[in-house]
Amino acid sequence: VLFRSGINLDEHEWDFKTFDALLSVYSGRRLTLESDALNACRGSLNRISEQTGYTFCFGLPVQDYLRALIWKPHHEYVLVRRLDFPSYSWLGWIGRSEYSYWVCDMADYAAGDSDVAEHREVPPLKRRRIQRFKENKSHPESANILSYPSEEDGIPSLKLTSTITKFKLRLVRRDGDIHRNLRPDSQQSRTAIGDHWTLLGPDGYTLRNVAGEHECFEPTDVFFRLKPEYSKVLQNQDNEADFLFVQHWPLIRDSAASNKWLYDMVSALLIIRNGDGTMWRLASVLLEGEHWYARKPQFEALTLV
């Protein structure tokens, strides 16, 4: 089956790029009934399951669930909550979603790959840091899923253990503001799409998002973008929020063409605590590991809905 956008649903091996392309197509559609979001893509997901053996729960692949949690809005969109589905799934938000380009290429440069060993040039300091991390049992390599949600029963709870820490945040640019001081060749929009938020270091200085949203790792002060009404949630918390650790990445690459690398990175989710003890996901971020571990994250068992 060749999806009309050119997506091949007959691949027998699981391919995150195919899933990302499918997600981007379906999430960008306008629906008459928002409650039909899952039914609209169920046929395609079932086809992938038939071919690869991968199964899906609330639109995310169970066998690759942690990586699947770090989707983000397309750079031309900000998202609105769709209450019929859990917040940690792209189904739970109206607007076009996708994965960062480097996420889909992970299989191409898995640890130990000979091509990686040949092309990567790791500074000695970075190499030692990665080795220390692997030997440090106080930090996990990834979050640990305790129980999955049940799509059949309509139970959205995703239970896991991970580390959580707080970051002070700063609203650096409001929706529609001019994004000044961009390079002439910048891929970023000159007008802010959504409210632009950044993370702050211990001394209150602005951290840099060294990966950015576009290929070739264009650094930026934007870690995530929100609809203005959702910014109020963070402002009501004195511009401070909890972040949930998802995955440590020893190395990531922006593209095979440029072969630029980043080392010792961390994926995390911005989470909001509900009154019943559960949490919902507001955004995902990628930051340098040294900034994450400096916050001394603490282990916690939690439930995302």
PDB file of C-alpha atoms in Angstrom:
ATOM      1  CA  VAL A   1       0.000   0.000   0.000  1.00  0.00           C
ATOM      2  CA  LEU A   2       1.429   3.362  -1.027  1.00  0.00           C
ATOM      3  CA  PHE A   3      -0.212   6.161   0.933  1.00  0.00           C
ATOM      4  CA  ARG A   4      -1.222   9.005  -1.360  1.00  0.00           C
ATOM      5  CA  SER A   5       1.456  11.281   0.127  1.00  0.00           C
ATOM      6  CA  GLY A   6       4.113   8.768  -0.948  1.00  0.00           C
ATOM      7  CA  ILE A   7       4.370   6.921   2.400  1.00  0.00           C
ATOM      8  CA  ASN A   8       4.967   3.192   1.909  1.00  0.00           C
ATOM      9  CA  LEU A   9       2.891   1.182   4.382  1.00  0.00           C
ATOM     10  CA  ASP A  10       4.190  -2.162   3.095  1.00  0.00           C
ATOM     11  CA  GLU A  11       7.669  -1.953   4.620  1.00  0.00           C
ATOM     12  CA  HIS A  12       8.378  -5.109   6.620  1.00  0.00           C
ATOM     13  CA  GLU A  13      10.887  -3.463   8.964  1.00  0.00           C
ATOM     14  CA  TRP A  14       9.877  -0.862  11.517  1.00  0.00           C
ATOM     15  CA  ASP A  15      10.914   2.554  10.234  1.00  0.00           C
ATOM     16  CA  PHE A  16      10.497   5.586  12.503  1.00  0.00           C
ATOM     17  CA  LYS A  17      10.698   7.854   9.452  1.00  0.00           C
ATOM     18  CA  THR A  18       7.555   6.265   8.025  1.00  0.00           C
ATOM     19  CA  PHE A  19       5.751   6.710  11.329  1.00  0.00           C
ATOM     20  CA  ASP A  20       6.895  10.343  11.570  1.00  0.00           C
ATOM     21  CA  ALA A  21       5.674  11.065   8.040  1.00  0.00           C
ATOM     22  CA  LEU A  22       2.312   9.471   8.802  1.00  0.00           C
ATOM     23  CA  LEU A  23       1.980  11.433  12.043  1.00  0.00           C
ATOM     24  CA  SER A  24       2.753  14.698  10.258  1.00  0.00           C
ATOM     25  CA  VAL A  25       0.132  14.037   7.587  1.00  0.00           C
ATOM     26  CA  TYR A  26      -2.664  13.007   9.928  1.00  0.00           C
ATOM     27  CA  SER A  27      -2.035  15.561  12.668  1.00  0.00           C
ATOM     28  CA  GLY A  28      -2.177  18.365  10.116  1.00  0.00           C
ATOM     29  CA  ARG A  29      -5.665  17.421   8.936  1.00  0.00           C
ATOM     30  CA  ARG A  30      -8.787  19.284   9.959  1.00  0.00           C
ATOM     31  CA  LEU A  31     -11.488  17.040  11.369  1.00  0.00           C
ATOM     32  CA  THR A  32     -15.221  17.570  11.560  1.00  0.00           C
ATOM     33  CA  LEU A  33     -15.241  15.698  14.871  1.00  0.00           C
ATOM     34  CA  GLU A  34     -12.086  15.897  16.989  1.00  0.00           C
ATOM     35  CA  SER A  35     -13.055  12.612  18.626  1.00  0.00           C
ATOM     36  CA  ASP A  36     -12.375  10.929  15.244  1.00  0.00           C
ATOM     37  CA  ALA A  37      -8.642  11.683  15.376  1.00  0.00           C
ATOM     38  CA  LEU A  38      -7.664   8.087  16.134  1.00  0.00           C
ATOM     39  CA  ASN A  39     -10.189   6.492  13.789  1.00  0.00           C
ATOM     40  CA  ALA A  40      -8.869   8.679  10.952  1.00  0.00           C
ATOM     41  CA  CYS A  41      -5.450   7.018  11.121  1.00  0.00           C
ATOM     42  CA  ARG A  42      -6.326   3.607  12.564  1.00  0.00           C
ATOM     43  CA  GLY A  43      -6.308   1.896   9.167  1.00  0.00           C
ATOM     44  CA  SER A  44      -2.772   3.063   8.372  1.00  0.00           C
ATOM     45  CA  LEU A  45      -1.482   2.149  11.836  1.00  0.00           C
ATOM     46  CA  ASN A  46      -3.088  -1.296  11.540  1.00  0.00           C
ATOM     47  CA  ARG A  47      -1.357  -1.778   8.193  1.00  0.00           C
ATOM     48  CA  ILE A  48       2.011  -0.952   9.736  1.00  0.00           C
ATOM     49  CA  SER A  49       1.237  -3.438  12.532  1.00  0.00           C
ATOM     50  CA  GLU A  50       0.418  -6.169  10.029  1.00  0.00           C
ATOM     51  CA  GLN A  51       3.705  -5.649   8.191  1.00  0.00           C
ATOM     52  CA  THR A  52       6.122  -5.021  11.080  1.00  0.00           C
ATOM     53  CA  GLY A  53       4.546  -6.579  14.168  1.00  0.00           C
ATOM     54  CA  TYR A  54       4.679  -3.220  15.957  1.00  0.00           C
ATOM     55  CA  THR A  55       1.525  -2.329  17.861  1.00  0.00           C
ATOM     56  CA  PHE A  56       0.109   1.089  18.683  1.00  0.00           C
ATOM     57  CA  CYS A  57      -1.605   2.564  21.710  1.00  0.00           C
ATOM     58  CA  PHE A  58      -3.174   6.018  21.445  1.00  0.00           C
ATOM     59  CA  GLY A  59      -1.238   6.582  18.229  1.00  0.00           C
ATOM     60  CA  LEU A  60       2.221   5.701  19.600  1.00  0.00           C
ATOM     61  CA  PRO A  61       4.267   2.534  18.884  1.00  0.00           C
ATOM     62  CA  VAL A  62       4.395   0.398  22.039  1.00  0.00           C
ATOM     63  CA  GLN A  63       7.779  -1.126  21.135  1.00  0.00           C
ATOM     64  CA  ASP A  64       9.305   2.344  20.753  1.00  0.00           C
ATOM     65  CA  TYR A  65       7.189   4.248  23.257  1.00  0.00           C
ATOM     66  CA  LEU A  66       9.834   6.359  24.994  1.00  0.00           C
ATOM     67  CA  ARG A  67      11.234   7.764  21.770  1.00  0.00           C
ATOM     68  CA  ALA A  68       7.679   8.284  20.544  1.00  0.00           C
ATOM     69  CA  LEU A  69       6.918  10.523  23.531  1.00  0.00           C
ATOM     70  CA  ILE A  70       9.225  13.317  22.338  1.00  0.00           C
ATOM     71  CA  TRP A  71       7.134  14.535  19.388  1.00  0.00           C
ATOM     72  CA  LYS A  72       6.824  18.309  18.986  1.00  0.00           C
ATOM     73  CA  PRO A  73       4.734  20.821  17.027  1.00  0.00           C
ATOM     74  CA  HIS A  74       5.806  21.516  13.454  1.00  0.00           C
ATOM     75  CA  HIS A  75       7.761  24.800  13.368  1.00  0.00           C
ATOM     76  CA  GLU A  76       4.843  26.601  11.682  1.00  0.00           C
ATOM     77  CA  TYR A  77       2.292  25.508  14.300  1.00  0.00           C
ATOM     78  CA  VAL A  78       1.359  25.810  17.940  1.00  0.00           C
ATOM     79  CA  LEU A  79      -1.028  23.232  19.361  1.00  0.00           C
ATOM     80  CA  VAL A  80      -4.386  23.277  21.135  1.00  0.00           C
ATOM     81  CA  ARG A  81      -5.422  20.561  23.586  1.00  0.00           C
ATOM     82  CA  ARG A  82      -7.763  17.821  22.306  1.00  0.00           C
ATOM     83  CA  LEU A  83      -9.345  16.487  25.481  1.00  0.00           C
ATOM     84  CA  ASP A  84     -10.577  13.202  23.988  1.00  0.00           C
ATOM     85  CA  PHE A  85      -7.039  11.780  24.102  1.00  0.00           C
ATOM     86  CA  PRO A  86      -4.078  11.753  26.529  1.00  0.00           C
ATOM     87  CA  SER A  87      -1.764  14.738  26.632  1.00  0.00           C
ATOM     88  CA  TYR A  88       1.388  12.648  26.065  1.00  0.00           C
ATOM     89  CA  SER A  89       0.131  11.530  22.635  1.00  0.00           C
ATOM     90  CA  TRP A  90       0.072  13.717  19.534  1.00  0.00           C
ATOM     91  CA  LEU A  91      -3.597  12.675  19.305  1.00  0.00           C
ATOM     92  CA  GLY A  92      -4.183  14.794  22.405  1.00  0.00           C
ATOM     93  CA  TRP A  93      -3.393  18.005  20.526  1.00  0.00           C
ATOM     94  CA  ILE A  94      -4.895  19.803  17.534  1.00  0.00           C
ATOM     95  CA  GLY A  95      -2.319  20.957  14.995  1.00  0.00           C
ATOM     96  CA  ARG A  96       0.508  19.485  12.965  1.00  0.00           C
ATOM     97  CA  SER A  97       3.018  17.495  14.996  1.00  0.00           C
ATOM     98  CA  GLU A  98       6.250  15.755  14.047  1.00  0.00           C
ATOM     99  CA  TYR A  99       9.576  14.520  15.384  1.00  0.00           C
ATOM    100  CA  SER A 100      12.875  16.342  15.164  1.00  0.00           C
ATOM    101  CA  TYR A 101      14.696  15.144  12.064  1.00  0.00           C
ATOM    102  CA  TRP A 102      17.550  13.620  14.078  1.00  0.00           C
ATOM    103  CA  VAL A 103      15.158  11.393  16.073  1.00  0.00           C
ATOM    104  CA  CYS A 104      14.167   9.499  12.930  1.00  0.00           C
ATOM    105  CA  ASP A 105      17.785   8.838  11.926  1.00  0.00           C
ATOM    106  CA  MET A 106      18.847   7.123  15.150  1.00  0.00           C
ATOM    107  CA  ALA A 107      18.912   3.670  13.563  1.00  0.00           C
ATOM    108  CA  ASP A 108      21.461   4.921  11.034  1.00  0.00           C
ATOM    109  CA  TYR A 109      24.087   5.670  13.637  1.00  0.00           C
ATOM    110  CA  ALA A 110      23.410   3.335  16.539  1.00  0.00           C
ATOM    111  CA  ALA A 111      26.200   2.913  19.053  1.00  0.00           C
ATOM    112  CA  GLY A 112      28.901   0.661  17.695  1.00  0.00           C
ATOM    113  CA  ASP A 113      28.063   1.288  14.046  1.00  0.00           C
ATOM    114  CA  SER A 114      31.267   1.195  12.007  1.00  0.00           C
ATOM    115  CA  ASP A 115      30.328   4.294  10.010  1.00  0.00           C
ATOM    116  CA  VAL A 116      29.821   6.225  13.224  1.00  0.00           C
ATOM    117  CA  ALA A 117      33.157   5.091  14.590  1.00  0.00           C
ATOM    118  CA  GLU A 118      34.810   6.198  11.369  1.00  0.00           C
ATOM    119  CA  HIS A 119      33.250   9.664  11.107  1.00  0.00           C
ATOM    120  CA  ARG A 120      32.666  10.907  14.641  1.00  0.00           C
ATOM    121  CA  GLU A 121      35.365  13.092  16.157  1.00  0.00           C
ATOM    122  CA  VAL A 122      34.770  13.175  19.894  1.00  0.00           C
ATOM    123  CA  PRO A 123      36.815  15.677  21.887  1.00  0.00           C
ATOM    124  CA  PRO A 124      38.618  13.925  24.778  1.00  0.00           C
ATOM    125  CA  LEU A 125      36.640  15.851  27.406  1.00  0.00           C
ATOM    126  CA  LYS A 126      33.340  14.832  25.824  1.00  0.00           C
ATOM    127  CA  ARG A 127      34.445  11.213  25.575  1.00  0.00           C
ATOM    128  CA  ARG A 128      35.285  11.115  29.269  1.00  0.00           C
ATOM    129  CA  ARG A 129      31.936  12.701  30.162  1.00  0.00           C
ATOM    130  CA  ILE A 130      29.979  10.058  28.264  1.00  0.00           C
ATOM    131  CA  GLN A 131      31.971   7.290  29.951  1.00  0.00           C
ATOM    132  CA  ARG A 132      31.394   8.790  33.403  1.00  0.00           C
ATOM    133  CA  PHE A 133      27.689   8.964  32.694  1.00  0.00           C
ATOM    134  CA  LYS A 134      27.525   5.256  31.848  1.00  0.00           C
ATOM    135  CA  GLU A 135      29.277   4.387  35.082  1.00  0.00           C
ATOM    136  CA  ASN A 136      27.082   6.664  37.208  1.00  0.00           C
ATOM    137  CA  LYS A 137      24.176   4.608  38.559  1.00  0.00           C
ATOM    138  CA  SER A 138      22.455   7.663  40.053  1.00  0.00           C
ATOM    139  CA  HIS A 139      21.240   8.635  36.567  1.00  0.00           C
ATOM    140  CA  PRO A 140      19.208   6.319  34.314  1.00  0.00           C
ATOM    141  CA  GLU A 141      19.866   5.920  30.612  1.00  0.00           C
ATOM    142  CA  SER A 142      16.126   6.339  30.045  1.00  0.00           C
ATOM    143  CA  ALA A 143      12.814   6.502  31.839  1.00  0.00           C
ATOM    144  CA  ASN A 144      11.266   3.176  32.814  1.00  0.00           C
ATOM    145  CA  ILE A 145       7.685   2.416  31.775  1.00  0.00           C
ATOM    146  CA  LEU A 146       5.847   0.471  34.486  1.00  0.00           C
ATOM    147  CA  SER A 147       2.519   0.005  32.702  1.00  0.00           C
ATOM    148  CA  TYR A 148       1.080   1.073  29.394  1.00  0.00           C
ATOM    149  CA  PRO A 149      -2.306   2.687  28.830  1.00  0.00           C
ATOM    150  CA  SER A 150      -5.230   0.641  27.558  1.00  0.00           C
ATOM    151  CA  GLU A 151      -6.755   1.963  24.383  1.00  0.00           C
ATOM    152  CA  GLU A 152      -9.439  -0.740  24.357  1.00  0.00           C
ATOM    153  CA  ASP A 153     -10.628   0.179  27.848  1.00  0.00           C
ATOM    154  CA  GLY A 154     -10.161   3.889  27.227  1.00  0.00           C
ATOM    155  CA  ILE A 155      -7.707   4.160  30.132  1.00  0.00           C
ATOM    156  CA  PRO A 156      -5.073   6.773  29.231  1.00  0.00           C
ATOM    157  CA  SER A 157      -2.784   6.348  32.252  1.00  0.00           C
ATOM    158  CA  LEU A 158       0.908   5.836  31.417  1.00  0.00           C
ATOM    159  CA  LYS A 159       2.817   4.871  34.547  1.00  0.00           C
ATOM    160  CA  LEU A 160       6.581   5.176  34.734  1.00  0.00           C
ATOM    161  CA  THR A 161       9.549   5.919  36.939  1.00  0.00           C
ATOM    162  CA  SER A 162      12.099   8.537  36.009  1.00  0.00           C
ATOM    163  CA  THR A 163      13.907  11.555  37.350  1.00  0.00           C
ATOM    164  CA  ILE A 164      12.297  14.979  37.624  1.00  0.00           C
ATOM    165  CA  THR A 165      13.762  18.415  38.244  1.00  0.00           C
ATOM    166  CA  LYS A 166      12.616  22.025  38.093  1.00  0.00           C
ATOM    167  CA  PHE A 167      13.789  24.747  35.764  1.00  0.00           C
ATOM    168  CA  LYS A 168      13.095  28.425  35.928  1.00  0.00           C
ATOM    169  CA  LEU A 169      11.647  29.621  32.642  1.00  0.00           C
ATOM    170  CA  ARG A 170      11.569  32.910  30.778  1.00  0.00           C
ATOM    171  CA  LEU A 171       9.108  34.111  28.159  1.00  0.00           C
ATOM    172  CA  VAL A 172      11.536  35.615  25.665  1.00  0.00           C
ATOM    173  CA  ARG A 173       9.156  36.439  22.817  1.00  0.00           C
ATOM    174  CA  ARG A 174       5.386  36.739  22.617  1.00  0.00           C
ATOM    175  CA  ASP A 175       3.295  35.329  19.789  1.00  0.00           C
ATOM    176  CA  GLY A 176       3.636  37.649  16.788  1.00  0.00           C
ATOM    177  CA  ASP A 177       6.724  39.515  18.075  1.00  0.00           C
ATOM    178  CA  ILE A 178       9.642  40.105  15.726  1.00  0.00           C
ATOM    179  CA  HIS A 179      12.425  37.584  16.281  1.00  0.00           C
ATOM    180  CA  ARG A 180      15.417  39.925  16.184  1.00  0.00           C
ATOM    181  CA  ASN A 181      19.135  39.280  15.796  1.00  0.00           C
ATOM    182  CA  LEU A 182      18.693  36.279  13.525  1.00  0.00           C
ATOM    183  CA  ARG A 183      21.414  35.484  11.020  1.00  0.00           C
ATOM    184  CA  PRO A 184      20.589  36.444   7.423  1.00  0.00           C
ATOM    185  CA  ASP A 185      20.528  32.755   6.485  1.00  0.00           C
ATOM    186  CA  SER A 186      18.525  31.691   9.573  1.00  0.00           C
ATOM    187  CA  GLN A 187      15.837  29.071   9.067  1.00  0.00           C
ATOM    188  CA  GLN A 188      13.824  30.463  11.973  1.00  0.00           C
ATOM    189  CA  SER A 189      10.711  32.541  11.342  1.00  0.00           C
ATOM    190  CA  ARG A 190      11.195  36.309  11.645  1.00  0.00           C
ATOM    191  CA  THR A 191       7.844  36.499  13.412  1.00  0.00           C
ATOM    192  CA  ALA A 192       7.300  34.445  16.556  1.00  0.00           C
ATOM    193  CA  ILE A 193       4.853  31.582  16.043  1.00  0.00           C
ATOM    194  CA  GLY A 194       3.404  31.094  19.492  1.00  0.00           C
ATOM    195  CA  ASP A 195       4.965  32.302  22.727  1.00  0.00           C
ATOM    196  CA  HIS A 196       8.693  31.517  22.801  1.00  0.00           C
ATOM    197  CA  TRP A 197      10.044  30.100  26.070  1.00  0.00           C
ATOM    198  CA  THR A 198      13.576  29.371  27.221  1.00  0.00           C
ATOM    199  CA  LEU A 199      15.142  27.622  30.217  1.00  0.00           C
ATOM    200  CA  LEU A 200      17.349  29.407  32.743  1.00  0.00           C
ATOM    201  CA  GLY A 201      20.558  28.240  34.367  1.00  0.00           C
ATOM    202  CA  PRO A 202      21.198  28.356  38.142  1.00  0.00           C
ATOM    203  CA  ASP A 203      22.398  31.969  37.985  1.00  0.00           C
ATOM    204  CA  GLY A 204      19.411  33.109  35.942  1.00  0.00           C
ATOM    205  CA  TYR A 205      21.223  33.198  32.609  1.00  0.00           C
ATOM    206  CA  THR A 206      19.446  32.055  29.459  1.00  0.00           C
ATOM    207  CA  LEU A 207      20.377  28.587  28.232  1.00  0.00           C
ATOM    208  CA  ARG A 208      20.844  27.920  24.530  1.00  0.00           C
ATOM    209  CA  ASN A 209      18.982  25.278  22.586  1.00  0.00           C
ATOM    210  CA  VAL A 210      22.001  23.999  20.675  1.00  0.00           C
ATOM    211  CA  ALA A 211      19.978  21.773  18.321  1.00  0.00           C
ATOM    212  CA  GLY A 212      17.123  24.083  17.370  1.00  0.00           C
ATOM    213  CA  GLU A 213      14.156  22.993  15.254  1.00  0.00           C
ATOM    214  CA  HIS A 214      15.769  22.922  11.822  1.00  0.00           C
ATOM    215  CA  GLU A 215      18.466  20.877  10.152  1.00  0.00           C
ATOM    216  CA  CYS A 216      22.128  21.863  10.610  1.00  0.00           C
ATOM    217  CA  PHE A 217      21.706  22.478  14.346  1.00  0.00           C
ATOM    218  CA  GLU A 218      20.994  26.203  14.387  1.00  0.00           C
ATOM    219  CA  PRO A 219      21.318  27.335  18.056  1.00  0.00           C
ATOM    220  CA  THR A 220      18.459  29.431  19.416  1.00  0.00           C
ATOM    221  CA  ASP A 221      17.008  30.748  22.663  1.00  0.00           C
ATOM    222  CA  VAL A 222      13.724  28.928  21.942  1.00  0.00           C
ATOM    223  CA  PHE A 223      13.259  25.609  23.762  1.00  0.00           C
ATOM    224  CA  PHE A 224       9.504  25.302  23.188  1.00  0.00           C
ATOM    225  CA  ARG A 225       6.541  27.268  21.826  1.00  0.00           C
ATOM    226  CA  LEU A 226       3.035  27.561  23.297  1.00  0.00           C
ATOM    227  CA  LYS A 227      -0.313  29.098  22.535  1.00  0.00           C
ATOM    228  CA  PRO A 228      -0.550  32.267  24.680  1.00  0.00           C
ATOM    229  CA  GLU A 229      -3.376  30.805  26.772  1.00  0.00           C
ATOM    230  CA  TYR A 230      -1.111  27.915  27.821  1.00  0.00           C
ATOM    231  CA  SER A 231       1.658  30.319  28.767  1.00  0.00           C
ATOM    232  CA  LYS A 232      -0.617  31.498  31.567  1.00  0.00           C
ATOM    233  CA  VAL A 233      -0.264  28.084  33.201  1.00  0.00           C
ATOM    234  CA  LEU A 234       3.487  28.632  33.547  1.00  0.00           C
ATOM    235  CA  GLN A 235       3.089  32.259  34.597  1.00  0.00           C
ATOM    236  CA  ASN A 236       0.755  31.131  37.377  1.00  0.00           C
ATOM    237  CA  GLN A 237       3.614  28.903  38.569  1.00  0.00           C
ATOM    238  CA  ASP A 238       6.012  31.867  38.758  1.00  0.00           C
ATOM    239  CA  ASN A 239       7.647  30.809  35.483  1.00  0.00           C
ATOM    240  CA  GLU A 240       8.925  27.578  37.010  1.00  0.00           C
ATOM    241  CA  ALA A 241       8.009  24.061  35.930  1.00  0.00           C
ATOM    242  CA  ASP A 242       8.805  20.369  36.366  1.00  0.00           C
ATOM    243  CA  PHE A 243      10.635  18.461  33.666  1.00  0.00           C
ATOM    244  CA  LEU A 244      10.526  14.698  33.266  1.00  0.00           C
ATOM    245  CA  PHE A 245      13.615  12.865  32.004  1.00  0.00           C
ATOM    246  CA  VAL A 246      12.899  10.627  28.988  1.00  0.00           C
ATOM    247  CA  GLN A 247      16.217   9.671  27.397  1.00  0.00           C
ATOM    248  CA  HIS A 248      19.938  10.338  27.482  1.00  0.00           C
ATOM    249  CA  TRP A 249      21.547  10.545  24.022  1.00  0.00           C
ATOM    250  CA  PRO A 250      25.352  10.033  24.011  1.00  0.00           C
ATOM    251  CA  LEU A 251      25.415  11.481  20.495  1.00  0.00           C
ATOM    252  CA  ILE A 252      23.010  12.758  17.841  1.00  0.00           C
ATOM    253  CA  ARG A 253      23.603  13.881  14.267  1.00  0.00           C
ATOM    254  CA  ASP A 254      21.777  16.562  12.341  1.00  0.00           C
ATOM    255  CA  SER A 255      22.075  14.900   8.906  1.00  0.00           C
ATOM    256  CA  ALA A 256      24.295  12.516   7.022  1.00  0.00           C
ATOM    257  CA  ALA A 257      25.117  15.284   4.546  1.00  0.00           C
ATOM    258  CA  SER A 258      26.622  17.708   7.058  1.00  0.00           C
ATOM    259  CA  ASN A 259      27.711  15.056   9.564  1.00  0.00           C
ATOM    260  CA  LYS A 260      27.543  17.527  12.467  1.00  0.00           C
ATOM    261  CA  TRP A 261      27.246  15.955  15.903  1.00  0.00           C
ATOM    262  CA  LEU A 262      26.049  16.891  19.378  1.00  0.00           C
ATOM    263  CA  TYR A 263      27.127  14.923  22.428  1.00  0.00           C
ATOM    264  CA  ASP A 264      25.638  14.109  25.829  1.00  0.00           C
ATOM    265  CA  MET A 265      22.104  15.420  25.257  1.00  0.00           C
ATOM    266  CA  VAL A 266      18.904  14.845  27.255  1.00  0.00           C
ATOM    267  CA  SER A 267      15.283  14.678  26.109  1.00  0.00           C
ATOM    268  CA  ALA A 268      12.727  15.775  28.695  1.00  0.00           C
ATOM    269  CA  LEU A 269       9.030  16.603  28.895  1.00  0.00           C
ATOM    270  CA  LEU A 270       7.593  19.748  30.452  1.00  0.00           C
ATOM    271  CA  ILE A 271       4.848  18.447  32.739  1.00  0.00           C
ATOM    272  CA  ILE A 272       2.004  20.013  34.693  1.00  0.00           C
ATOM    273  CA  ARG A 273       0.810  18.418  37.944  1.00  0.00           C
ATOM    274  CA  ASN A 274      -2.921  17.843  38.264  1.00  0.00           C
ATOM    275  CA  GLY A 275      -4.881  18.005  41.497  1.00  0.00           C
ATOM    276  CA  ASP A 276      -5.397  14.215  41.517  1.00  0.00           C
ATOM    277  CA  GLY A 277      -1.659  13.484  41.460  1.00  0.00           C
ATOM    278  CA  THR A 278      -1.475  12.710  37.749  1.00  0.00           C
ATOM    279  CA  MET A 279       0.470  14.822  35.269  1.00  0.00           C
ATOM    280  CA  TRP A 280      -0.033  15.999  31.720  1.00  0.00           C
ATOM    281  CA  ARG A 281       2.512  16.834  29.090  1.00  0.00           C
ATOM    282  CA  LEU A 282       2.858  20.396  27.823  1.00  0.00           C
ATOM    283  CA  ALA A 283       6.004  20.308  25.665  1.00  0.00           C
ATOM    284  CA  SER A 284       9.221  18.421  24.935  1.00  0.00           C
ATOM    285  CA  VAL A 285      12.759  19.813  25.076  1.00  0.00           C
ATOM    286  CA  LEU A 286      16.273  18.742  24.177  1.00  0.00           C
ATOM    287  CA  LEU A 287      19.050  20.181  26.312  1.00  0.00           C
ATOM    288  CA  GLU A 288      22.683  19.596  27.104  1.00  0.00           C
ATOM    289  CA  GLY A 289      23.222  16.870  29.667  1.00  0.00           C
ATOM    290  CA  GLU A 290      25.444  19.030  31.880  1.00  0.00           C
ATOM    291  CA  HIS A 291      22.565  21.473  32.424  1.00  0.00           C
ATOM    292  CA  TRP A 292      20.166  18.644  33.279  1.00  0.00           C
ATOM    293  CA  TYR A 293      22.418  16.800  35.738  1.00  0.00           C
ATOM    294  CA  ALA A 294      23.474  20.043  37.420  1.00  0.00           C
ATOM    295  CA  ARG A 295      19.875  20.389  38.640  1.00  0.00           C
ATOM    296  CA  LYS A 296      20.256  17.171  40.687  1.00  0.00           C
ATOM    297  CA  PRO A 297      17.093  15.460  39.370  1.00  0.00           C
ATOM    298  CA  GLN A 298      15.281  13.157  41.778  1.00  0.00           C
ATOM    299  CA  PHE A 299      13.611   9.806  41.129  1.00  0.00           C
ATOM    300  CA  GLU A 300       9.829   9.700  41.161  1.00  0.00           C
ATOM    301  CA  ALA A 301       7.028   7.333  40.163  1.00  0.00           C
ATOM    302  CA  LEU A 302       4.396   9.170  38.176  1.00  0.00           C
ATOM    303  CA  THR A 303       1.330   8.829  35.978  1.00  0.00           C
ATOM    304  CA  LEU A 304       0.859  10.728  32.735  1.00  0.00           C
ATOM    305  CA  VAL A 305      -2.647  11.234  31.383  1.00  0.00           C
TER     306      VAL A 305
END
